[in-house]
């Protein structure tokens, strides 16, 4: 067994196809000065052809998985226009009299080595992009054939040193059962694409690989645990065949619930919406029966790029999501950057305590133009459907007022430009900081709805960093302090007559259903993969019984006791039901 990083969950069993890497053997002879003009002409021709090829791949890929994922290829097009990269190539041709392909190869090596040396995930990803674009250019300069994936064979497990975005764009889930890469991590482009396509992926195997894999070898890939088996024993394959089939069966069983409404046996209805960060995720969520989007984490539109998306780009994404959501509502959360989500181009300072620092609304209220651009795009899209706007990490009434003032300015801008928007757009806030919970009554007077972000609320209430593995056992969503705070928030919302929903991970834990029923929370938003599990729990619940269980939990003094009670109730309530898919 070889261990790597589990980058896209699922089990794949099949034969390996080892992708040959692009390796070039280039002569290093010098050119005649008279040939220089010819070399530049070849270079420009190669750039033109590469550009149209990348544009073609981008269009194809957009059709397949969506706008955001295909924007990776904008980065590739930008490399072919990048003055630094181009000057490096021209300089080598002009000053060292080297052939265009040699200059391109040396320029790639120069930048890749430079970026690889930086201990920065983002720059390492850029190194892969440069290699990918450079190889495409080299291929044209040398007239070499494309290294392609077979699409006319039996399904296979793809093994590659690293998978470039252009290669990932050609992945066809009908043929590619799973992927194993020597390089890369969870945030690499190929990981994002594999997850979007539902293909199990284990990456980052390089340091652990001691067995060379050959095309045709039998393999098992466990994308959850990050394990790869080459020519495994029969017992291993048998175990994974059972696991794979069980996962498929559970998924299929739950899938029949997609079109059913989430109503308890005694008639209490819960609305189950999805947390998404891309159009592709919304598509998956709708397949799982999501009733709209309860949380669109827009910061992912801003990450892994050199500058912020402009108004038009954001508008197109928000519009598309609204269109796809149909009659359902879409809650667009404004930029929640900082903490564990950095943005290179904002050059945010290193902080001792990033989660207690410059984050979310605090940044937006400082970077007013950046924030207003986003608000304007959201407003424009609000003319097309049921969009609500939500501010993250609110801790005071002033923050809500300042954000609203900028929203008004954005509306005035649109009036001046004669563009349509919904002037009555609902404005809500995340309740995820204890201060906000304590003044929930005051905040309720300022906003149209609350959404409780339990991921942050738990970390702030318990003073347990949600990223710190050492104290992960203390991160307890069922701690009595958390439950009391949830009750305070719900009561304040009910008294003010505003909607309150939950959008943290707790909403996707089916054991929590009794708590929501007791607290009068009728809307939950969760990761698309949790929707059917939670719905299954709701369908098998009697609200009156669940409320008795929840009341008992509110009277308990430890998180462990509460969790045990909810777990036991879950088991007794859904004995024959399918488990976690
Ligand atoms: C939360 O904090 O619960 C939440 C939903 O937001 P995020 O996980 O994006 O911080
Ligand atoms: Mg949060």
Coordinates of C-alpha atoms and ligand atoms in Angstrom, one line a residue:
X1 CA 0.0 0.0 0.0
X2 CA 1.3 3.5 -0.8
X3 CA 0.0 6.5 1.1
X4 CA -0.7 9.9 -0.5
X5 CA -3.1 12.7 0.0
X6 CA -6.8 11.8 -0.4
X7 CA -7.8 14.7 -2.7
X8 CA -11.1 13.5 -4.0
X9 CA -13.2 10.9 -2.2
X10 CA -14.4 7.6 -3.5
X11 CA -13.1 4.1 -4.4
X12 CA -11.8 3.2 -7.8
X13 CA -10.7 -0.3 -8.9
X14 CA -9.3 -1.0 -12.3
X15 CA -6.2 -1.2 -14.6
X16 CA -3.6 1.5 -14.6
X17 CA -2.9 3.7 -17.6
X18 CA 0.4 5.5 -17.1
X19 CA 0.5 8.8 -18.9
X20 CA 3.8 9.4 -20.5
X21 CA 5.2 12.8 -19.5
X22 CA 6.2 15.5 -22.0
X23 CA 10.0 15.0 -22.2
X24 CA 11.9 17.0 -24.8
X25 CA 15.3 16.2 -26.2
X26 CA 16.5 19.5 -27.6
X27 CA 19.7 20.3 -29.6
X28 CA 21.6 23.1 -28.0
X29 CA 23.3 24.5 -31.0
X30 CA 23.6 28.3 -31.7
X31 CA 21.7 30.1 -34.5
X32 CA 23.2 32.3 -37.2
X33 CA 22.3 35.9 -36.5
X34 CA 20.5 35.9 -39.9
X35 CA 18.2 33.2 -38.6
X36 CA 17.0 35.3 -35.6
X37 CA 14.1 36.8 -37.5
X38 CA 13.0 33.4 -38.6
X39 CA 13.2 32.1 -35.0
X40 CA 11.0 35.0 -33.8
X41 CA 8.5 34.3 -36.5
X42 CA 8.4 30.6 -35.5
X43 CA 7.9 31.6 -31.9
X44 CA 5.0 34.0 -32.7
X45 CA 3.4 31.4 -34.9
X46 CA 3.7 28.8 -32.0
X47 CA 2.2 31.3 -29.6
X48 CA -0.8 32.0 -32.0
X49 CA -1.5 28.3 -32.4
X50 CA -1.1 27.6 -28.7
X51 CA -3.5 30.4 -27.9
X52 CA -6.2 29.2 -30.2
X53 CA -5.8 25.7 -28.9
X54 CA -6.1 26.8 -25.3
X55 CA -9.2 28.9 -26.2
X56 CA -10.7 25.7 -27.8
X57 CA -10.0 23.6 -24.7
X58 CA -11.4 26.4 -22.5
X59 CA -14.7 26.5 -24.5
X60 CA -15.0 22.7 -24.4
X61 CA -14.3 22.6 -20.7
X62 CA -16.8 25.3 -19.9
X63 CA -19.5 23.3 -21.6
X64 CA -18.5 20.3 -19.5
X65 CA -18.1 21.6 -16.0
X66 CA -18.8 25.3 -15.8
X67 CA -17.5 28.9 -16.0
X68 CA -15.3 29.0 -12.9
X69 CA -13.3 25.8 -13.6
X70 CA -12.7 26.9 -17.2
X71 CA -11.2 30.2 -16.0
X72 CA -8.0 28.3 -15.3
X73 CA -7.4 28.6 -19.0
X74 CA -7.6 32.3 -18.8
X75 CA -4.5 32.1 -16.6
X76 CA -2.9 30.0 -19.3
X77 CA -3.7 32.6 -22.0
X78 CA -2.4 35.3 -19.7
X79 CA 1.0 33.4 -19.4
X80 CA 1.4 33.6 -23.2
X81 CA 1.0 37.4 -22.9
X82 CA 3.0 37.7 -19.8
X83 CA 5.8 40.3 -20.5
X84 CA 8.2 38.6 -18.0
X85 CA 7.9 35.2 -19.5
X86 CA 8.0 36.5 -23.1
X87 CA 11.0 38.8 -22.4
X88 CA 12.9 35.8 -20.9
X89 CA 12.3 33.8 -24.1
X90 CA 13.1 36.7 -26.5
X91 CA 16.2 37.5 -24.4
X92 CA 17.6 34.0 -24.8
X93 CA 17.0 34.0 -28.6
X94 CA 18.4 37.5 -29.1
X95 CA 21.4 37.4 -26.8
X96 CA 22.4 33.8 -26.8
X97 CA 21.4 33.0 -30.4
X98 CA 19.4 29.9 -29.4
X99 CA 16.5 28.3 -31.2
X100 CA 13.0 29.2 -30.2
X101 CA 12.3 25.8 -28.6
X102 CA 15.5 25.9 -26.6
X103 CA 14.7 29.4 -25.4
X104 CA 11.2 28.3 -24.4
X105 CA 12.5 25.3 -22.6
X106 CA 15.1 27.4 -20.7
X107 CA 12.5 30.0 -19.8
X108 CA 10.1 27.3 -18.4
X109 CA 12.9 25.8 -16.4
X110 CA 13.9 29.2 -15.0
X111 CA 10.4 30.1 -13.8
X112 CA 9.5 26.7 -12.6
X113 CA 12.6 26.4 -10.5
X114 CA 12.1 29.9 -9.1
X115 CA 8.4 29.2 -8.2
X116 CA 9.1 25.7 -6.9
X117 CA 11.7 27.2 -4.5
X118 CA 9.0 29.4 -2.9
X119 CA 7.3 27.6 -0.1
X120 CA 3.9 28.7 -1.3
X121 CA 1.1 26.5 -2.7
X122 CA -0.2 29.2 -5.0
X123 CA 3.2 29.7 -6.6
X124 CA 3.7 25.9 -7.0
X125 CA 0.4 25.8 -8.8
X126 CA 1.6 28.6 -11.1
X127 CA 4.8 26.6 -11.8
X128 CA 2.5 23.8 -13.1
X129 CA 0.6 26.2 -15.2
X130 CA 3.8 27.6 -16.8
X131 CA 5.0 24.1 -17.5
X132 CA 1.7 23.2 -19.1
X133 CA 1.6 26.3 -21.3
X134 CA 5.3 26.0 -22.1
X135 CA 5.0 22.4 -23.1
X136 CA 2.1 23.3 -25.4
X137 CA 4.3 25.9 -27.1
X138 CA 7.2 23.5 -27.3
X139 CA 4.9 20.9 -28.9
X140 CA 4.0 23.3 -31.7
X141 CA 7.6 24.5 -32.2
X142 CA 8.8 20.9 -32.5
X143 CA 5.8 19.6 -34.4
X144 CA 5.4 16.9 -31.8
X145 CA 2.1 15.0 -31.2
X146 CA -0.2 15.7 -28.2
X147 CA 0.2 13.4 -25.2
X148 CA -3.4 12.4 -24.9
X149 CA -5.6 10.3 -22.7
X150 CA -7.1 7.2 -24.3
X151 CA -10.9 7.5 -24.6
X152 CA -11.5 4.4 -26.7
X153 CA -10.3 1.7 -24.3
X154 CA -11.7 0.0 -21.2
X155 CA -12.1 2.4 -18.2
X156 CA -8.8 2.9 -16.4
X157 CA -7.0 4.5 -13.5
X158 CA -4.9 7.3 -14.7
X159 CA -1.4 7.5 -13.2
X160 CA 0.6 10.6 -14.0
X161 CA 3.6 12.4 -12.6
X162 CA 1.4 15.5 -12.5
X163 CA -1.8 16.3 -14.3
X164 CA -1.8 19.6 -16.1
X165 CA -5.0 21.6 -16.2
X166 CA -5.2 21.0 -20.0
X167 CA -5.0 17.3 -19.4
X168 CA -7.5 17.4 -16.6
X169 CA -9.8 19.2 -18.9
X170 CA -9.9 16.2 -21.2
X171 CA -10.8 13.8 -18.4
X172 CA -13.9 11.8 -19.2
X173 CA -15.5 10.3 -16.1
X174 CA -16.8 7.4 -18.3
X175 CA -13.3 6.3 -18.9
X176 CA -11.3 7.6 -15.9
X177 CA -12.2 5.6 -12.9
X178 CA -9.7 7.2 -10.6
X179 CA -6.5 9.2 -10.7
X180 CA -3.2 8.9 -9.0
X181 CA -0.6 11.7 -9.3
X182 CA 2.9 11.9 -7.9
X183 CA 2.8 15.6 -7.3
X184 CA 0.0 17.9 -6.2
X185 CA -2.2 18.3 -3.2
X186 CA -5.8 19.0 -2.2
X187 CA -5.9 22.5 -3.6
X188 CA -4.3 21.7 -7.0
X189 CA -6.3 22.4 -10.1
X190 CA -6.5 18.7 -10.9
X191 CA -7.9 18.1 -7.5
X192 CA -10.6 20.7 -8.0
X193 CA -11.5 19.3 -11.3
X194 CA -11.5 15.7 -10.1
X195 CA -13.9 16.6 -7.3
X196 CA -16.1 18.5 -9.7
X197 CA -16.2 15.4 -12.0
X198 CA -16.6 13.0 -9.1
X199 CA -13.4 11.0 -9.9
X200 CA -11.5 9.6 -6.8
X201 CA -8.0 11.1 -6.7
X202 CA -4.9 10.4 -4.6
X203 CA -2.1 12.8 -5.1
X204 CA 1.3 13.7 -3.6
X205 CA 2.6 10.1 -3.8
X206 CA 6.1 11.0 -4.9
X207 CA 8.0 10.5 -1.6
X208 CA 6.2 7.3 -0.8
X209 CA 6.3 5.6 -4.1
X210 CA 8.7 2.7 -4.2
X211 CA 6.9 0.5 -6.7
X212 CA 6.9 1.6 -10.3
X213 CA 3.4 1.3 -11.8
X214 CA 3.1 0.0 -15.3
X215 CA 0.2 0.4 -17.7
X216 CA -2.0 -2.6 -17.2
X217 CA -1.2 -3.1 -13.6
X218 CA -4.3 -3.7 -11.4
X219 CA -4.9 -0.9 -8.9
X220 CA -7.2 0.1 -6.1
X221 CA -7.5 3.8 -5.2
X222 CA -9.1 5.0 -2.0
X223 CA -9.6 8.7 -2.4
X224 CA -11.0 9.1 1.1
X225 CA -8.0 7.7 3.0
X226 CA -5.4 8.6 0.3
X227 CA -4.3 5.0 -0.2
X228 CA -3.2 3.3 -3.4
X229 CA -2.6 -0.4 -4.0
X230 CA -0.7 -1.7 -7.0
X231 CA -1.5 -5.4 -7.9
X232 CA -3.1 -5.8 -4.5
X233 CA -3.8 -9.2 -2.8
X234 CA -7.2 -10.6 -3.6
X235 CA -8.4 -9.9 -0.1
X236 CA -7.7 -6.1 -0.5
X237 CA -9.6 -6.0 -3.9
X238 CA -12.5 -8.0 -2.4
X239 CA -12.7 -5.6 0.6
X240 CA -12.8 -2.5 -1.8
X241 CA -15.2 -4.1 -4.2
X242 CA -17.6 -4.5 -1.2
X243 CA -16.9 -0.9 -0.1
X244 CA -17.4 0.6 -3.6
X245 CA -20.6 -1.3 -4.2
X246 CA -21.9 -0.4 -0.7
X247 CA -21.2 3.3 -1.4
X248 CA -23.0 3.0 -4.7
X249 CA -25.9 1.2 -3.2
X250 CA -26.3 3.8 -0.4
X251 CA -26.1 6.6 -2.9
X252 CA -28.8 5.1 -5.1
X253 CA -31.1 4.3 -2.1
X254 CA -30.9 7.9 -0.9
X255 CA -31.2 9.3 -4.4
X256 CA -34.9 8.3 -4.6
X257 CA -35.5 11.0 -1.8
X258 CA -34.2 13.8 -4.0
X259 CA -37.7 14.9 -5.2
X260 CA -39.4 14.3 -1.9
X261 CA -40.0 17.2 0.5
X262 CA -38.3 17.1 4.0
X263 CA -41.4 16.7 6.3
X264 CA -41.5 15.0 9.6
X265 CA -44.0 12.2 10.2
X266 CA -46.3 14.7 12.0
X267 CA -46.1 17.3 9.3
X268 CA -43.3 19.8 10.2
X269 CA -41.5 20.9 7.1
X270 CA -37.8 21.8 6.9
X271 CA -36.3 23.5 3.9
X272 CA -33.0 22.0 2.9
X273 CA -30.7 24.2 0.9
X274 CA -27.1 23.9 -0.3
X275 CA -23.8 25.5 0.6
X276 CA -21.9 25.9 -2.6
X277 CA -18.8 27.6 -3.9
X278 CA -19.2 27.1 -7.7
X279 CA -21.8 26.5 -10.4
X280 CA -20.7 22.9 -10.7
X281 CA -21.5 22.3 -7.0
X282 CA -25.0 23.8 -7.5
X283 CA -25.6 21.3 -10.2
X284 CA -24.6 18.4 -7.9
X285 CA -26.8 20.0 -5.1
X286 CA -29.8 20.2 -7.3
X287 CA -29.4 16.5 -8.2
X288 CA -29.6 15.9 -4.5
X289 CA -32.8 17.8 -4.2
X290 CA -31.5 21.1 -2.8
X291 CA -34.1 23.8 -2.3
X292 CA -32.0 26.6 -3.4
X293 CA -28.7 27.9 -2.1
X294 CA -28.5 28.9 1.6
X295 CA -24.8 29.9 1.4
X296 CA -22.8 30.8 -1.7
X297 CA -19.2 31.2 -0.5
X298 CA -18.1 33.8 -3.0
X299 CA -14.5 34.0 -1.8
X300 CA -13.6 31.1 -4.1
X301 CA -14.2 33.3 -7.0
X302 CA -11.4 35.5 -5.7
X303 CA -8.9 32.8 -4.9
X304 CA -6.1 31.3 -7.0
X305 CA -5.8 34.2 -9.3
X306 CA -3.7 37.4 -9.8
X307 CA -6.5 40.0 -9.3
X308 CA -10.1 40.2 -8.1
X309 CA -12.9 39.3 -10.5
X310 CA -14.5 42.4 -12.0
X311 CA -18.2 43.3 -11.8
X312 CA -19.1 41.7 -15.1
X313 CA -17.4 38.4 -14.3
X314 CA -19.1 38.2 -10.9
X315 CA -22.4 39.2 -12.4
X316 CA -22.3 36.4 -14.9
X317 CA -21.6 33.8 -12.2
X318 CA -24.3 35.1 -9.9
X319 CA -26.8 35.3 -12.8
X320 CA -26.0 31.8 -13.9
X321 CA -26.4 30.4 -10.3
X322 CA -29.8 32.2 -9.9
X323 CA -30.9 30.9 -13.3
X324 CA -30.0 27.3 -12.3
X325 CA -31.7 27.7 -8.9
X326 CA -35.0 28.4 -10.7
X327 CA -37.6 29.6 -8.3
X328 CA -35.5 28.8 -5.2
X329 CA -33.7 31.6 -3.4
X330 CA -29.9 32.1 -3.5
X331 CA -28.1 33.6 -0.5
X332 CA -24.9 35.2 -1.7
X333 CA -22.4 35.7 1.1
X334 CA -20.1 38.6 0.5
X335 CA -16.3 38.0 0.5
X336 CA -15.2 36.0 3.6
X337 CA -11.5 36.2 3.1
X338 CA -8.7 36.1 5.8
X339 CA -8.4 33.5 8.5
X340 CA -7.7 30.2 6.6
X341 CA -8.4 31.8 3.2
X342 CA -5.7 34.1 2.0
X343 CA -5.8 36.3 -1.1
X344 CA -2.3 36.9 -2.5
X345 CA -3.1 40.1 -4.4
X346 CA -4.5 41.9 -1.3
X347 CA -1.1 41.4 0.4
X348 CA -2.8 40.9 3.8
X349 CA -0.3 41.1 6.6
X350 CA 0.8 37.9 8.4
X351 CA -1.1 37.8 11.7
X352 CA -0.5 36.1 15.0
X353 CA -4.2 35.2 15.3
X354 CA -5.7 35.2 11.8
X355 CA -9.2 34.0 13.0
X356 CA -9.3 36.9 15.4
X357 CA -7.9 39.3 12.9
X358 CA -8.4 41.0 9.6
X359 CA -11.2 38.9 8.1
X360 CA -14.4 38.9 6.2
X361 CA -16.6 42.0 6.7
X362 CA -13.6 43.8 8.4
X363 CA -11.7 43.6 5.1
X364 CA -14.7 44.5 3.0
X365 CA -15.4 47.6 5.0
X366 CA -11.8 48.7 4.5
X367 CA -11.5 47.8 0.8
X368 CA -14.6 49.7 -0.1
X369 CA -14.2 49.6 -3.9
X370 CA -13.6 45.8 -3.9
X371 CA -16.7 45.4 -1.7
X372 CA -18.8 47.8 -3.8
X373 CA -17.9 46.0 -7.0
X374 CA -19.2 42.8 -5.4
X375 CA -22.4 44.4 -4.1
X376 CA -23.0 45.9 -7.5
X377 CA -22.6 42.6 -9.2
X378 CA -25.0 40.9 -6.7
X379 CA -27.5 43.7 -7.1
X380 CA -27.5 43.4 -10.9
X381 CA -28.1 39.7 -10.6
X382 CA -30.9 40.4 -8.2
X383 CA -33.0 41.7 -11.1
X384 CA -32.9 38.1 -12.5
X385 CA -34.2 36.1 -9.6
X386 CA -34.6 35.5 -5.9
X387 CA -31.2 36.7 -4.6
X388 CA -30.4 37.6 -1.0
X389 CA -27.2 39.2 0.2
X390 CA -25.5 38.2 3.4
X391 CA -22.6 39.8 5.3
X392 CA -20.1 37.4 7.1
X393 CA -18.5 37.7 10.6
X394 CA -20.7 40.5 11.8
X395 CA -19.9 41.5 15.4
X396 CA -21.6 44.9 15.8
X397 CA -24.6 47.0 14.7
X398 CA -22.2 49.5 13.2
X399 CA -20.8 47.0 10.8
X400 CA -24.2 46.2 9.4
X401 CA -25.0 49.9 9.0
X402 CA -21.7 50.5 7.2
X403 CA -22.2 47.6 4.9
X404 CA -25.8 48.7 4.2
X405 CA -24.5 52.2 3.4
X406 CA -22.2 50.8 0.8
X407 CA -25.1 48.7 -0.6
X408 CA -27.0 51.9 -1.0
X409 CA -24.1 53.5 -2.8
X410 CA -24.0 50.5 -5.2
X411 CA -27.7 51.0 -5.8
X412 CA -27.2 54.7 -6.6
X413 CA -24.4 53.7 -9.0
X414 CA -26.7 51.4 -10.8
X415 CA -29.5 54.0 -10.9
X416 CA -27.0 56.4 -12.5
X417 CA -26.1 53.7 -15.1
X418 CA -29.7 52.9 -15.7
X419 CA -29.2 49.2 -14.8
X420 CA -31.9 47.1 -13.1
X421 CA -31.8 45.6 -9.6
X422 CA -34.1 44.6 -6.8
X423 CA -34.4 47.6 -4.5
X424 CA -36.0 45.4 -1.8
X425 CA -33.3 42.8 -1.8
X426 CA -33.2 40.9 1.5
X427 CA -30.1 41.6 3.6
X428 CA -29.0 39.1 6.1
X429 CA -26.0 38.4 8.4
X430 CA -24.1 35.4 9.5
X431 CA -24.3 34.9 13.2
X432 CA -20.9 33.3 13.9
X433 CA -19.3 35.5 16.5
X434 CA -20.4 35.3 20.1
X435 CA -20.8 39.1 20.3
X436 CA -23.4 38.9 17.5
X437 CA -25.3 36.1 19.4
X438 CA -25.3 38.3 22.5
X439 CA -26.8 41.2 20.7
X440 CA -29.0 39.2 18.3
X441 CA -32.0 41.2 19.4
X442 CA -30.3 44.5 18.4
X443 CA -29.0 43.0 15.1
X444 CA -32.4 41.5 14.3
X445 CA -33.8 45.0 14.2
X446 CA -31.3 45.9 11.4
X447 CA -31.6 42.9 9.1
X448 CA -34.0 40.7 7.2
X449 CA -32.6 37.3 8.2
X450 CA -30.0 35.4 10.3
X451 CA -27.9 32.5 9.2
X452 CA -26.0 30.8 12.0
X453 CA -22.5 29.8 11.0
X454 CA -21.8 27.1 13.5
X455 CA -18.3 26.4 12.1
X456 CA -17.0 29.7 13.4
X457 CA -19.5 30.1 16.2
X458 CA -18.2 26.9 17.8
X459 CA -14.6 27.9 17.5
X460 CA -15.2 31.4 19.0
X461 CA -17.6 30.2 21.8
X462 CA -15.2 27.5 22.9
X463 CA -12.0 29.3 22.0
X464 CA -10.9 26.3 19.9
X465 CA -9.2 27.1 16.6
X466 CA -11.0 25.1 14.0
X467 CA -7.8 24.5 12.1
X468 CA -5.7 23.3 15.0
X469 CA -5.4 19.5 15.0
X470 CA -4.0 19.4 18.5
X471 CA -7.2 20.7 20.1
X472 CA -9.6 19.2 17.5
X473 CA -11.1 17.0 20.3
X474 CA -12.2 20.1 22.1
X475 CA -14.0 21.4 19.0
X476 CA -17.4 20.3 20.2
X477 CA -20.6 21.5 18.4
X478 CA -22.8 19.9 21.1
X479 CA -21.1 21.7 24.0
X480 CA -23.9 23.1 26.3
X481 CA -22.5 26.6 25.7
X482 CA -23.0 26.2 22.0
X483 CA -26.6 25.0 22.5
X484 CA -27.4 27.9 24.8
X485 CA -26.1 30.3 22.3
X486 CA -28.1 28.7 19.5
X487 CA -31.2 29.1 21.6
X488 CA -30.5 32.8 22.3
X489 CA -30.1 33.5 18.6
X490 CA -33.2 31.6 17.6
X491 CA -35.3 33.3 20.2
X492 CA -34.1 36.8 19.2
X493 CA -35.0 36.0 15.6
X494 CA -38.4 34.7 16.4
X495 CA -39.2 37.7 18.6
X496 CA -38.3 40.1 15.8
X497 CA -40.2 38.0 13.3
X498 CA -37.2 37.4 11.0
X499 CA -36.0 34.2 9.4
X500 CA -33.2 32.2 11.0
X501 CA -31.4 29.3 9.3
X502 CA -28.2 27.3 10.0
X503 CA -25.5 27.0 7.5
X504 CA -22.5 25.5 9.4
X505 CA -21.4 21.9 9.2
X506 CA -23.7 21.1 12.1
X507 CA -26.7 21.6 9.7
X508 CA -25.4 18.6 7.7
X509 CA -25.2 16.3 10.7
X510 CA -28.4 14.4 10.8
X511 CA -28.2 13.9 14.5
X512 CA -28.9 17.6 15.0
X513 CA -32.4 17.5 13.5
X514 CA -34.2 17.3 16.9
X515 CA -32.3 20.5 18.0
X516 CA -33.5 22.4 15.0
X517 CA -37.1 21.3 15.5
X518 CA -37.0 22.4 19.1
X519 CA -35.4 25.7 18.2
X520 CA -38.0 26.4 15.5
X521 CA -35.3 26.5 12.8
X522 CA -37.0 25.5 9.5
X523 CA -34.2 26.1 7.1
X524 CA -30.9 24.3 6.9
X525 CA -28.1 24.8 4.4
X526 CA -25.4 22.2 4.0
X527 CA -22.8 20.6 1.8
X528 CA -24.7 18.9 -1.2
X529 CA -23.4 15.5 -0.1
X530 CA -25.3 15.8 3.3
X531 CA -28.7 16.8 1.9
X532 CA -30.2 13.3 1.3
X533 CA -28.9 12.0 4.6
X534 CA -30.5 14.8 6.6
X535 CA -33.7 14.5 4.6
X536 CA -33.8 10.8 5.4
X537 CA -33.5 11.6 9.1
X538 CA -36.3 14.3 8.9
X539 CA -38.6 11.9 7.1
X540 CA -38.1 9.3 9.9
X541 CA -38.7 11.8 12.7
X542 CA -41.7 12.7 14.7
X543 CA -41.3 16.4 15.7
X544 CA -43.0 16.0 19.0
X545 CA -40.7 13.1 20.0
X546 CA -37.7 14.9 18.7
X547 CA -38.5 18.0 20.7
X548 CA -38.6 15.9 23.9
X549 CA -35.2 14.6 23.1
X550 CA -33.9 18.1 22.4
X551 CA -35.3 19.4 25.6
X552 CA -33.5 16.7 27.5
X553 CA -30.3 17.7 25.7
X554 CA -30.7 21.3 26.8
X555 CA -30.8 20.1 30.4
X556 CA -27.6 18.1 30.1
X557 CA -24.2 19.4 31.4
X558 CA -21.7 17.9 29.0
X559 CA -21.2 17.9 25.3
X560 CA -20.4 14.1 25.3
X561 CA -23.8 13.3 27.0
X562 CA -25.7 15.5 24.5
X563 CA -23.9 13.9 21.6
X564 CA -24.6 10.4 23.0
X565 CA -28.3 11.2 23.4
X566 CA -28.6 12.6 19.8
X567 CA -26.6 9.6 18.4
X568 CA -28.8 7.1 20.2
X569 CA -32.0 8.9 19.0
X570 CA -30.7 8.9 15.5
X571 CA -30.0 5.1 15.5
X572 CA -33.4 4.3 17.0
X573 CA -35.2 6.6 14.6
X574 CA -33.6 5.4 11.4
X575 CA -32.8 1.7 12.0
X576 CA -33.3 0.4 8.5
X577 CA -32.2 3.5 6.7
X578 CA -29.1 3.8 4.6
X579 CA -26.0 5.1 6.3
X580 CA -23.5 7.7 5.2
X581 CA -23.0 7.5 1.4
Ligands
LIG1 C1 -19.5 29.0 9.3 O1 -18.7 29.6 9.9 O2 -20.3 28.2 9.9 C2 -19.7 29.1 7.9 C3 -20.7 28.5 7.3 O3 -18.8 29.8 7.2 P1 -17.4 29.3 6.8 O4 -17.3 27.8 7.1 O5 -17.2 29.6 5.3 O6 -16.5 30.1 7.7
LIG2 MG1 -17.8 31.3 8.9

